[in-house]
Structure formats: C-alpha cells, structure tokens
Tab-separated table of N, CA and C in Angstrom:
chain	number	residue	atom	x	y	z
A	42	ARG	N	-56.866	38.006	14.220
A	42	ARG	CA	-56.913	39.393	15.398
A	42	ARG	C	-57.719	39.875	15.011
A	43	GLY	N	-58.953	39.591	14.302
A	43	GLY	CA	-60.284	40.533	14.135
A	43	GLY	C	-61.380	39.245	14.254
A	44	GLY	N	-62.498	40.089	14.631
A	44	GLY	CA	-63.566	38.908	14.520
A	44	GLY	C	-64.941	40.015	14.263
A	45	LYS	N	-66.401	38.916	14.166
A	45	LYS	CA	-67.211	39.567	14.787
A	45	LYS	C	-67.739	38.996	15.955
A	46	GLY	N	-69.009	39.710	16.504
A	46	GLY	CA	-69.520	39.588	17.895
A	46	GLY	C	-71.038	39.955	17.588
A	47	VAL	N	-71.739	39.734	19.074
A	47	VAL	CA	-72.961	40.389	18.799
A	47	VAL	C	-73.059	41.036	20.297
A	48	ALA	N	-73.079	42.277	20.559
A	48	ALA	CA	-73.314	43.107	21.631
A	48	ALA	C	-74.512	42.355	22.808
A	49	PRO	N	-74.146	41.641	23.594
A	49	PRO	CA	-75.191	40.849	24.479
A	49	PRO	C	-76.586	41.873	24.874
A	50	ALA	N	-76.461	43.389	25.441
A	50	ALA	CA	-77.705	43.999	25.456
A	50	ALA	C	-78.296	44.563	24.413
A	51	THR	N	-77.805	44.676	23.179
A	51	THR	CA	-79.069	45.342	22.251
A	51	THR	C	-78.908	44.375	21.471
A	52	GLY	N	-77.766	43.126	21.028
A	52	GLY	CA	-78.372	42.626	20.337
A	52	GLY	C	-77.615	42.730	18.874
A	53	GLU	N	-76.901	43.602	18.795
A	53	GLU	CA	-76.449	44.446	17.545
A	53	GLU	C	-75.235	43.773	17.207
A	54	GLU	N	-74.800	43.586	16.154
A	54	GLU	CA	-73.780	43.101	15.531
A	54	GLU	C	-72.386	43.652	15.117
A	55	PHE	N	-71.256	43.419	15.813
A	55	PHE	CA	-70.241	44.312	15.496
A	55	PHE	C	-68.937	43.552	14.818
A	56	SER	N	-67.825	44.205	14.585
A	56	SER	CA	-66.850	44.079	13.975
A	56	SER	C	-65.468	44.517	15.001
A	57	PHE	N	-64.420	43.643	15.424
A	57	PHE	CA	-63.483	44.154	16.068
A	57	PHE	C	-62.294	43.714	15.718
A	58	GLU	N	-60.820	44.582	16.177
A	58	GLU	CA	-59.722	43.973	15.958
A	58	GLU	C	-58.890	43.916	17.160
A	59	VAL	N	-58.365	42.968	17.557
A	59	VAL	CA	-57.778	42.795	18.742
A	59	VAL	C	-56.265	43.149	18.663
A	60	GLN	N	-56.445	44.151	19.789
A	60	GLN	CA	-54.936	44.835	20.330
A	60	GLN	C	-54.634	44.146	21.719
A	61	ASN	N	-53.214	43.762	21.627
A	61	ASN	CA	-52.632	43.164	23.071
A	61	ASN	C	-52.578	44.062	23.745
A	62	MET	N	-52.725	43.793	25.171
A	62	MET	CA	-52.354	44.378	26.442
A	62	MET	C	-53.729	45.605	26.600
A	63	GLY	N	-54.644	45.275	27.311
A	63	GLY	CA	-55.780	46.190	27.795
A	63	GLY	C	-56.312	45.436	28.515
A	64	GLY	N	-57.660	45.914	28.767
A	64	GLY	CA	-58.298	45.639	29.808
A	64	GLY	C	-59.509	44.345	29.520
A	65	ALA	N	-60.391	44.124	30.068
A	65	ALA	CA	-61.366	42.943	29.919
A	65	ALA	C	-62.195	43.122	28.497
A	66	SER	N	-62.572	42.743	27.641
A	66	SER	CA	-63.168	43.061	26.809
A	66	SER	C	-64.741	42.663	26.795
A	67	LEU	N	-65.362	42.812	25.679
A	67	LEU	CA	-66.681	41.702	25.422
A	67	LEU	C	-66.299	40.411	25.096
A	68	ILE	N	-65.709	39.940	24.975
A	68	ILE	CA	-65.249	38.645	24.144
A	68	ILE	C	-64.793	37.943	25.465
A	69	GLY	N	-64.409	38.508	26.861
A	69	GLY	CA	-64.001	38.154	27.546
A	69	GLY	C	-62.455	37.938	28.016
A	70	LYS	N	-61.700	38.305	26.938
A	70	LYS	CA	-60.094	38.377	27.205
A	70	LYS	C	-59.557	39.681	27.542
A	71	ASN	N	-58.291	39.822	27.872
A	71	ASN	CA	-57.342	40.916	28.459
A	71	ASN	C	-56.925	41.544	27.352
A	72	HIS	N	-57.417	42.057	26.822
A	72	HIS	CA	-57.133	42.807	25.506
A	72	HIS	C	-57.829	44.129	25.115
A	73	TYR	N	-57.418	44.914	24.473
A	73	TYR	CA	-58.427	46.037	23.548
A	73	TYR	C	-59.296	45.707	22.735
A	74	CYS	N	-60.125	46.264	22.381
A	74	CYS	CA	-60.984	45.754	21.192
A	74	CYS	C	-61.093	46.899	20.499
A	75	VAL	N	-60.514	47.391	19.143
A	75	VAL	CA	-61.204	48.736	18.560
A	75	VAL	C	-62.087	48.006	17.697
A	76	PRO	N	-62.873	48.538	17.804
A	76	PRO	CA	-64.033	48.492	16.513
A	76	PRO	C	-63.802	49.540	15.285
A	77	ARG	N	-64.216	48.454	14.324
A	77	ARG	CA	-63.569	49.015	12.827
A	77	ARG	C	-64.297	49.866	12.346
A	78	ALA	N	-65.564	50.168	12.580
A	78	ALA	CA	-66.306	51.194	12.342
A	78	ALA	C	-65.830	52.171	13.146
A	79	MET	N	-65.350	52.437	13.873
A	79	MET	CA	-64.998	53.833	14.518
A	79	MET	C	-63.660	54.351	14.374
A	80	GLY	N	-62.927	53.895	13.346
A	80	GLY	CA	-62.220	53.823	12.422
A	80	GLY	C	-60.688	53.875	13.608
A	81	VAL	N	-59.848	55.144	13.331
A	81	VAL	CA	-58.455	54.942	13.931
A	81	VAL	C	-58.989	55.978	15.497
A	82	SER	N	-57.728	55.790	16.470
A	82	SER	CA	-57.976	56.437	17.446
A	82	SER	C	-57.891	58.096	17.560
A	83	ALA	N	-58.300	58.908	18.267
A	83	ALA	CA	-58.000	60.200	17.943
A	83	ALA	C	-56.647	60.799	18.128
A	84	GLY	N	-55.586	60.152	18.936
A	84	GLY	CA	-54.142	60.071	18.766
A	84	GLY	C	-53.624	59.838	17.349
A	85	GLU	N	-53.931	58.936	16.898
A	85	GLU	CA	-53.615	58.573	15.351
A	85	GLU	C	-54.093	59.319	14.259
A	86	GLU	N	-55.134	59.603	14.482
A	86	GLU	CA	-55.608	60.436	13.855
A	86	GLU	C	-55.127	62.199	13.660
A	87	LYS	N	-54.760	62.484	14.723
A	87	LYS	CA	-53.743	63.579	15.085
A	87	LYS	C	-52.837	63.589	14.567
A	88	ARG	N	-51.815	62.650	14.600
A	88	ARG	CA	-50.452	62.316	14.060
A	88	ARG	C	-50.689	62.487	12.528
A	89	PHE	N	-51.834	61.666	12.305
A	89	PHE	CA	-51.691	61.297	10.718
A	89	PHE	C	-51.909	62.487	9.919
A	90	ALA	N	-52.927	63.668	10.642
A	90	ALA	CA	-53.248	64.754	10.043
A	90	ALA	C	-51.683	65.980	10.104
A	91	GLY	N	-51.470	65.545	11.195
A	91	GLY	CA	-49.572	66.496	10.952
A	91	GLY	C	-48.735	66.012	9.985
A	92	HIS	N	-49.019	64.483	9.762
A	92	HIS	CA	-47.893	64.076	8.912
A	92	HIS	C	-48.226	64.511	7.247
A	93	LEU	N	-49.655	64.076	7.244
A	93	LEU	CA	-50.037	64.562	6.267
A	93	LEU	C	-49.659	65.882	5.721
A	94	GLY	N	-49.948	67.139	6.378
A	94	GLY	CA	-49.553	68.536	6.144
A	94	GLY	C	-48.183	68.598	5.833
A	95	ARG	N	-47.105	67.539	6.674
A	95	ARG	CA	-46.280	68.048	6.339
A	95	ARG	C	-45.411	67.555	5.395
A	96	ILE	N	-45.949	66.429	4.607
A	96	ILE	CA	-45.763	65.704	3.150
A	96	ILE	C	-46.503	66.734	2.306
A	97	ASN	N	-47.179	67.379	2.353
A	97	ASN	CA	-47.874	68.511	1.473
A	97	ASN	C	-47.309	69.814	1.410
A	98	MET	N	-46.349	69.944	2.660
A	98	MET	CA	-45.772	71.067	2.661
A	98	MET	C	-44.166	70.722	1.658
A	99	GLN	N	-43.755	69.606	1.971
A	99	GLN	CA	-42.306	69.362	1.286
A	99	GLN	C	-42.551	69.043	-0.396
A	100	VAL	N	-43.607	68.567	-0.646
A	100	VAL	CA	-44.168	68.592	-2.197
A	100	VAL	C	-44.230	70.034	-2.503
A	101	LEU	N	-45.077	71.083	-1.586
A	101	LEU	CA	-45.174	72.229	-2.633
A	101	LEU	C	-43.850	72.802	-2.735
A	102	LYS	N	-42.913	72.678	-1.737
A	102	LYS	CA	-41.229	73.439	-1.363
A	102	LYS	C	-40.753	72.795	-3.144
A	103	ALA	N	-41.031	71.525	-3.339
A	103	ALA	CA	-40.083	70.583	-4.300
A	103	ALA	C	-40.602	71.424	-5.837
A	104	ALA	N	-42.183	71.636	-5.811
A	104	ALA	CA	-42.866	72.191	-6.702
A	104	ALA	C	-42.155	73.323	-7.019
A	105	LYS	N	-42.205	74.393	-5.763
A	105	LYS	CA	-41.238	75.824	-6.056
A	105	LYS	C	-40.142	75.861	-6.635
A	106	ASP	N	-39.464	74.810	-6.037
A	106	ASP	CA	-38.123	74.909	-6.411
A	106	ASP	C	-37.683	74.330	-7.784
A	107	GLY	N	-38.770	73.334	-8.248
A	107	GLY	CA	-38.876	72.812	-9.308
A	107	GLY	C	-39.229	73.759	-10.426
A	108	ALA	N	-40.166	74.778	-10.284
A	108	ALA	CA	-40.619	75.641	-11.404
A	108	ALA	C	-39.483	77.091	-11.247
A	109	GLY	N	-38.518	77.139	-10.125
A	109	GLY	CA	-38.036	78.202	-10.231
A	109	GLY	C	-38.528	79.482	-9.831
A	110	THR	N	-39.384	79.234	-9.058
A	110	THR	CA	-40.253	80.739	-8.661
A	110	THR	C	-40.138	80.887	-7.165
A	111	GLY	N	-38.580	81.431	-7.084
A	111	GLY	CA	-38.228	81.464	-5.873
A	111	GLY	C	-38.873	82.653	-4.724
A	112	ASP	N	-39.755	83.484	-5.774
A	112	ASP	CA	-40.153	84.558	-4.722
A	112	ASP	C	-41.962	83.978	-4.347
A	113	ALA	N	-42.419	83.246	-4.768
A	113	ALA	CA	-43.398	82.942	-4.559
A	113	ALA	C	-43.493	82.480	-2.938
A	114	LEU	N	-44.791	82.588	-2.318
A	114	LEU	CA	-44.799	82.566	-0.670
A	114	LEU	C	-45.681	80.900	-0.614
A	115	LEU	N	-45.365	80.176	0.305
A	115	LEU	CA	-45.849	78.996	0.514
A	115	LEU	C	-46.947	78.707	1.934
A	116	GLY	N	-47.652	78.699	1.982
A	116	GLY	CA	-48.867	79.103	2.862
A	116	GLY	C	-49.324	77.232	3.347
A	117	ALA	N	-49.291	77.125	4.601
A	117	ALA	CA	-49.856	76.251	5.052
A	117	ALA	C	-51.107	75.993	5.392
A	118	ALA	N	-52.028	75.443	4.859
A	118	ALA	CA	-53.415	75.636	5.175
A	118	ALA	C	-53.804	75.019	6.367
A	119	ILE	N	-54.787	75.493	6.862
A	119	ILE	CA	-55.354	74.901	8.648
A	119	ILE	C	-57.049	75.004	8.371
A	120	ASN	N	-57.475	74.088	8.740
A	120	ASN	CA	-59.194	74.415	8.697
A	120	ASN	C	-59.326	74.118	10.388
A	121	PHE	N	-59.896	75.353	10.969
A	121	PHE	CA	-59.758	75.760	12.509
A	121	PHE	C	-61.053	74.796	12.981
A	122	SER	N	-60.982	73.942	12.694
A	122	SER	CA	-62.045	72.534	13.379
A	122	SER	C	-61.431	71.524	13.945
A	123	GLY	N	-62.176	70.759	15.128
A	123	GLY	CA	-61.948	69.537	15.857
A	123	GLY	C	-61.191	70.513	16.678
A	124	PRO	N	-60.870	69.437	18.105
A	124	PRO	CA	-60.313	69.796	19.430
A	124	PRO	C	-59.052	71.146	18.965
A	125	PRO	N	-58.837	71.548	19.751
A	125	PRO	CA	-58.030	72.428	19.735
A	125	PRO	C	-56.758	72.311	20.092
A	126	SER	N	-56.347	70.809	20.617
A	126	SER	CA	-54.955	69.644	20.525
A	126	SER	C	-54.682	69.540	19.455
A	127	PHE	N	-55.755	69.198	18.502
A	127	PHE	CA	-55.182	68.799	17.225
A	127	PHE	C	-54.912	70.068	16.344
A	128	ILE	N	-55.638	70.949	16.064
A	128	ILE	CA	-55.210	72.567	15.887
A	128	ILE	C	-53.822	72.607	16.118
A	129	GLU	N	-53.512	72.699	17.275
A	129	GLU	CA	-51.912	73.232	17.779
A	129	GLU	C	-50.939	72.114	17.417
A	130	TYR	N	-51.292	71.122	17.518
A	130	TYR	CA	-50.507	69.901	16.911
A	130	TYR	C	-50.124	70.126	15.425
A	131	GLN	N	-51.195	70.433	14.758
A	131	GLN	CA	-51.107	70.797	13.279
A	131	GLN	C	-50.277	71.798	13.347
A	132	LEU	N	-50.633	72.606	13.258
A	132	LEU	CA	-49.515	74.135	13.603
A	132	LEU	C	-48.241	73.744	13.724
A	133	GLN	N	-47.989	73.016	14.940
A	133	GLN	CA	-46.741	72.868	15.420
A	133	GLN	C	-45.830	71.466	14.325
A	134	GLN	N	-46.604	70.786	13.574
A	134	GLN	CA	-45.798	69.877	12.563
A	134	GLN	C	-45.745	71.060	11.724
A	135	LEU	N	-46.945	71.482	11.506
A	135	LEU	CA	-46.508	72.715	9.816
A	135	LEU	C	-45.120	73.442	9.970
A	136	ALA	N	-44.980	73.803	11.116
A	136	ALA	CA	-44.152	75.021	11.483
A	136	ALA	C	-42.615	74.428	11.240
A	137	SER	N	-42.604	72.997	11.355
A	137	SER	CA	-41.354	72.457	11.109
A	137	SER	C	-40.830	72.615	9.849
A	138	GLU	N	-42.140	72.170	9.076
A	138	GLU	CA	-41.484	72.871	7.403
A	138	GLU	C	-41.229	74.031	6.836
A	139	SER	N	-41.539	75.171	8.048
A	139	SER	CA	-41.048	76.503	7.456
A	139	SER	C	-42.080	77.059	6.394
A	140	PRO	N	-43.192	77.094	6.633
A	140	PRO	CA	-44.137	78.080	5.334
A	140	PRO	C	-43.888	79.150	5.706
A	141	ASP	N	-44.261	79.974	4.840
A	141	ASP	CA	-44.318	81.453	4.932
A	141	ASP	C	-45.437	82.262	5.854
A	142	ALA	N	-46.513	81.229	5.946
A	142	ALA	CA	-47.464	81.833	6.539
A	142	ALA	C	-48.402	80.655	6.648
A	143	PHE	N	-49.544	80.533	8.117
A	143	PHE	CA	-50.663	79.655	8.153
A	143	PHE	C	-51.885	80.450	7.648
A	144	VAL	N	-52.483	79.945	6.668
A	144	VAL	CA	-53.643	80.150	6.114
A	144	VAL	C	-54.662	79.418	6.827
A	145	ILE	N	-55.624	80.323	7.238
A	145	ILE	CA	-56.244	79.575	8.118
A	145	ILE	C	-57.890	80.067	7.630
A	146	THR	N	-58.875	78.875	7.722
A	146	THR	CA	-60.005	79.319	7.374
A	146	THR	C	-61.018	78.169	8.720
A	147	GLY	N	-62.244	79.106	8.615
A	147	GLY	CA	-62.884	78.741	9.560
A	147	GLY	C	-63.036	78.957	11.116
A	148	CYS	N	-61.968	79.966	11.149
A	148	CYS	CA	-61.632	80.656	12.524
A	148	CYS	C	-62.586	82.128	12.487
A	149	ASP	N	-63.985	81.918	12.498
A	149	ASP	CA	-64.654	83.264	12.370
A	149	ASP	C	-65.145	83.728	13.478
A	150	ASP	N	-65.364	83.403	14.767
A	150	ASP	CA	-66.231	83.766	15.800
A	150	ASP	C	-64.974	84.414	16.942
A	151	ALA	N	-65.202	85.113	17.898
A	151	ALA	CA	-64.385	85.509	19.044
A	151	ALA	C	-63.664	84.898	19.514
A	152	THR	N	-64.603	83.514	19.973
A	152	THR	CA	-63.955	82.596	20.870
A	152	THR	C	-62.251	81.557	20.324
A	153	GLN	N	-63.083	81.374	18.759
A	153	GLN	CA	-62.470	80.560	18.383
A	153	GLN	C	-60.919	81.771	17.725
A	154	ARG	N	-61.151	83.021	17.602
A	154	ARG	CA	-59.826	84.035	17.457
A	154	ARG	C	-59.169	84.009	18.366
A	155	GLN	N	-59.510	83.982	19.868
A	155	GLN	CA	-59.019	84.239	21.213
A	155	GLN	C	-58.396	82.971	21.100
A	156	ARG	N	-58.823	81.709	20.888
A	156	ARG	CA	-58.001	80.110	21.263
A	156	ARG	C	-56.797	80.313	20.225
A	157	LEU	N	-57.168	80.823	19.048
A	157	LEU	CA	-56.144	80.824	17.766
A	157	LEU	C	-54.987	81.626	18.440
A	158	LYS	N	-54.953	82.951	19.035
A	158	LYS	CA	-54.302	83.644	19.362
A	158	LYS	C	-53.261	83.271	20.579
A	159	GLU	N	-53.967	82.318	21.758
A	159	GLU	CA	-53.512	81.350	22.725
A	159	GLU	C	-52.400	80.625	21.866
A	160	MET	N	-52.845	79.851	21.431
A	160	MET	CA	-51.908	78.701	20.810
A	160	MET	C	-50.782	79.274	19.901
A	161	LEU	N	-51.036	80.493	19.138
A	161	LEU	CA	-49.773	81.126	18.804
A	161	LEU	C	-48.722	81.302	19.823
A	162	SER	N	-49.335	82.282	21.053
A	162	SER	CA	-48.388	82.551	22.337
A	162	SER	C	-47.765	81.384	22.376
A	163	ARG	N	-48.447	80.803	23.091
A	163	ARG	CA	-47.910	79.391	23.588
A	163	ARG	C	-46.663	78.750	22.678
A	164	ASN	N	-46.723	78.959	21.557
A	164	ASN	CA	-45.610	78.692	20.337
A	164	ASN	C	-45.045	79.350	19.895
A	165	GLU	N	-44.818	80.818	20.600
A	165	GLU	CA	-43.524	81.639	20.370
A	165	GLU	C	-42.476	81.185	20.237
A	166	ARG	N	-41.523	81.903	19.424
A	166	ARG	CA	-39.655	81.527	19.177
A	166	ARG	C	-39.230	81.887	20.542
A	167	ARG	N	-38.924	81.126	20.962
A	167	ARG	CA	-38.167	81.341	22.015
A	167	ARG	C	-36.842	80.302	22.523
A	168	MET	N	-36.022	80.443	23.463
A	168	MET	CA	-34.428	79.857	24.239
A	168	MET	C	-35.187	79.447	25.460
A	169	VAL	N	-35.009	78.012	25.399
A	169	VAL	CA	-35.081	77.007	26.728
A	169	VAL	C	-34.130	76.127	27.008
A	170	LYS	N	-34.342	75.726	28.186
A	170	LYS	CA	-33.298	74.386	28.350
A	170	LYS	C	-34.419	73.511	28.199
A	171	LEU	N	-33.769	72.407	27.319
A	171	LEU	CA	-34.905	71.055	27.047
A	171	LEU	C	-34.232	69.957	27.918
A	172	THR	N	-35.418	69.311	28.176
A	172	THR	CA	-34.734	67.928	28.971
A	172	THR	C	-34.960	66.652	28.208
A	173	HIS	N	-34.359	65.983	28.860
A	173	HIS	CA	-34.093	64.365	28.236
A	173	HIS	C	-34.202	63.341	29.157
A	174	ARG	N	-34.267	62.055	28.691
A	174	ARG	CA	-34.129	60.946	29.739
A	174	ARG	C	-33.146	60.414	29.602
A	175	SER	N	-32.447	59.982	30.437
A	175	SER	CA	-31.002	59.396	30.840
A	175	SER	C	-31.227	57.699	30.182
A	176	THR	N	-30.225	56.837	30.008
A	176	THR	CA	-30.352	55.555	29.554
A	176	THR	C	-31.123	55.081	31.086
A	177	THR	N	-30.956	55.181	32.057
A	177	THR	CA	-31.620	54.980	33.341
A	177	THR	C	-33.258	55.197	33.832
A	178	GLY	N	-33.942	56.152	32.916
A	178	GLY	CA	-34.845	56.917	32.962
A	178	GLY	C	-34.852	58.081	34.056
A	179	MET	N	-33.801	58.442	34.303
A	179	MET	CA	-33.623	60.013	34.746
A	179	MET	C	-33.780	61.250	34.022
A	180	LEU	N	-34.725	62.095	34.741
A	180	LEU	CA	-35.022	63.139	33.752
A	180	LEU	C	-34.037	64.303	33.713
A	181	LEU	N	-32.885	64.406	32.606
A	181	LEU	CA	-32.003	65.397	32.772
A	181	LEU	C	-32.363	66.526	32.015
A	182	THR	N	-31.907	67.799	32.345
A	182	THR	CA	-31.631	69.356	31.861
A	182	THR	C	-30.479	69.855	31.043
A	183	ASP	N	-30.548	69.893	29.852
A	183	ASP	CA	-29.566	70.093	28.902
A	183	ASP	C	-28.659	71.664	29.470
A	184	ALA	N	-27.679	71.314	29.358
A	184	ALA	CA	-26.634	72.671	29.887
A	184	ALA	C	-27.014	73.847	29.336
A	185	HIS	N	-26.980	73.500	27.930
A	185	HIS	CA	-27.301	74.711	26.691
A	185	HIS	C	-29.035	74.926	26.335
A	186	LEU	N	-29.025	76.319	25.975
A	186	LEU	CA	-30.603	76.788	25.422
A	186	LEU	C	-30.564	76.206	23.963
A	187	SER	N	-31.728	75.918	23.598
A	187	SER	CA	-32.274	75.332	22.537
A	187	SER	C	-33.575	76.381	22.071
A	188	GLU	N	-33.493	76.461	20.549
A	188	GLU	CA	-34.756	77.183	20.200
A	188	GLU	C	-35.818	76.461	20.111
A	189	VAL	N	-36.800	76.552	20.427
A	189	VAL	CA	-38.592	75.928	20.101
A	189	VAL	C	-39.298	77.037	19.707
A	190	GLY	N	-40.026	76.604	19.453
A	190	GLY	CA	-41.421	77.365	18.714
A	190	GLY	C	-41.107	78.020	17.400
A	191	PHE	N	-42.046	78.967	17.019
A	191	PHE	CA	-42.030	79.403	15.608
A	191	PHE	C	-42.533	80.820	15.779
A	192	ASP	N	-42.412	81.435	14.490
A	192	ASP	CA	-42.758	82.919	14.296
A	192	ASP	C	-43.111	82.910	12.587
A	193	ILE	N	-44.350	82.378	12.870
A	193	ILE	CA	-45.035	82.450	11.233
A	193	ILE	C	-45.969	82.996	11.650
A	194	PRO	N	-46.627	83.882	10.693
A	194	PRO	CA	-47.438	84.561	10.984
A	194	PRO	C	-48.841	83.712	10.431
A	195	ALA	N	-50.128	84.272	11.218
A	195	ALA	CA	-51.225	83.185	10.795
A	195	ALA	C	-52.170	84.020	9.861
A	196	VAL	N	-52.582	83.750	8.678
A	196	VAL	CA	-53.672	84.730	7.827
A	196	VAL	C	-55.138	83.952	8.088
A	197	LEU	N	-56.126	84.560	8.461
A	197	LEU	CA	-57.182	84.194	8.946
A	197	LEU	C	-57.816	84.587	7.210
A	198	VAL	N	-58.675	83.640	7.116
A	198	VAL	CA	-59.111	83.681	5.365
A	198	VAL	C	-60.930	83.550	5.459
A	199	LYS	N	-61.392	84.282	5.510
A	199	LYS	CA	-62.961	83.845	4.983
A	199	LYS	C	-63.194	83.314	3.735
A	200	GLU	N	-64.135	82.678	3.701
A	200	GLU	CA	-64.943	82.392	2.508
A	200	GLU	C	-66.488	81.874	2.591
A	201	ASP	N	-66.928	83.066	1.457
A	201	ASP	CA	-68.395	82.364	1.398
A	201	ASP	C	-69.136	81.838	0.051
A	202	GLY	N	-68.346	80.482	-0.201
A	202	GLY	CA	-69.060	79.816	-1.367
A	202	GLY	C	-68.410	80.574	-2.577
A	203	GLU	N	-68.267	81.699	-2.767
A	203	GLU	CA	-68.103	82.226	-4.492
A	203	GLU	C	-66.817	82.682	-4.440
A	204	SER	N	-66.285	83.311	-3.012
A	204	SER	CA	-65.102	84.221	-2.835
A	204	SER	C	-64.247	83.899	-2.080
A	205	VAL	N	-62.936	84.526	-1.745
A	205	VAL	CA	-62.211	84.179	-0.656
A	205	VAL	C	-61.597	85.549	-0.277
A	206	ALA	N	-61.538	85.662	0.733
A	206	ALA	CA	-60.825	86.862	1.183
A	206	ALA	C	-60.161	87.305	2.536
A	207	VAL	N	-59.166	87.785	2.771
A	207	VAL	CA	-58.004	87.686	3.707
A	207	VAL	C	-59.032	88.362	4.886
A	208	ASP	N	-59.776	88.173	5.895
A	208	ASP	CA	-59.873	88.593	7.112
A	208	ASP	C	-59.469	89.218	8.026
A	209	GLU	N	-58.093	88.797	8.793
A	209	GLU	CA	-57.129	89.272	9.519
A	209	GLU	C	-56.070	88.696	9.243
A	210	VAL	N	-55.075	89.034	9.945
A	210	VAL	CA	-53.397	88.356	9.765
A	210	VAL	C	-52.825	88.766	11.345
A	211	TYR	N	-52.242	87.463	12.095
A	211	TYR	CA	-51.660	87.733	13.392
A	211	TYR	C	-50.146	87.634	13.305
A	212	LEU	N	-49.494	88.349	13.254
A	212	LEU	CA	-47.985	88.366	13.283
A	212	LEU	C	-47.264	88.070	14.428
C-alpha cells in the first residue's frame, strides 16, 4: 500500500501511502497518495487533539476522585495556537468532559481575544431543535428541544518564562 517514487519535475525522492478512492496521482493511478513526511491530515490532527484532551480530562477526574479531593477544581488546558476551527473543536470536545474552567495560554493580543469571545459566544448553552438523517437520508427535525453548548469560564493565563499569572477571565 505504500512505496517510493521520484518527482518528475524536481528529481526529489518521496515516499507515499496509497489511499483508495481519489484522483490521479504521480504514479498514474486513481487514488490518493498521502506523503508520509507530511504526517496526518489536518482533520485527523484536529480530531486526535480533541480525543487526547478528553482522555486527559478523564484521567484527571479519576485522579481527583481517587485522591478524595472533592474541592479541587479541574481546568482543561488549551494553547491558543493553530487554526481557529481547531481551537473551537478542542473547546467543544473538552466541554463534553465538564471541566470547571478552560485554562488558555497564548491568547495575548486583542484579535485573538476577540476570536476567543466569538467562539465562546457561538457555543453558549442554549436549547435548540436538533436535526438527524432518517434511514432514507431525509433530514428530519426533532420534535423536542435539546440542550447544546456549554457555560464554562475561560481563564486566560500569561506566561513569561519564570511565572504564570491569570490575565483575564471570561464568564
């Protein structure tokens, strides 16, 4: 399912992994070639980061319960770097584990803070009628309201190499 090749234009060697169903590739077949040096796709990376965050929160909850420290607060750490859609997806995934707060680093300038406020606003807790697909593919709207979103505070933290300080809190 994989192999090596040489780019005709540059003469550069590359390795690839064959993925079924796609367009024509450098080796003249109808499939996707994912360069191994490029790593995984952006969507896989996003989902994997969300999955790791959820696992991290589950481990922390288990440690808190095992230690008997019921008063301790759990914060979900998020580094505000990367595409905004990745950060928003991480917020949504971590919210499913009900942390007491999001602890966000790297959100230092006004543009980033405005983007964070918009993300939190889009994901506020609310009641909506959800939709789903029937067995025939028709889009159906539920008859009842469902709760979506979250109301978890975001704590912005500044790091200067030697110390960490709370910079701002969004409720």
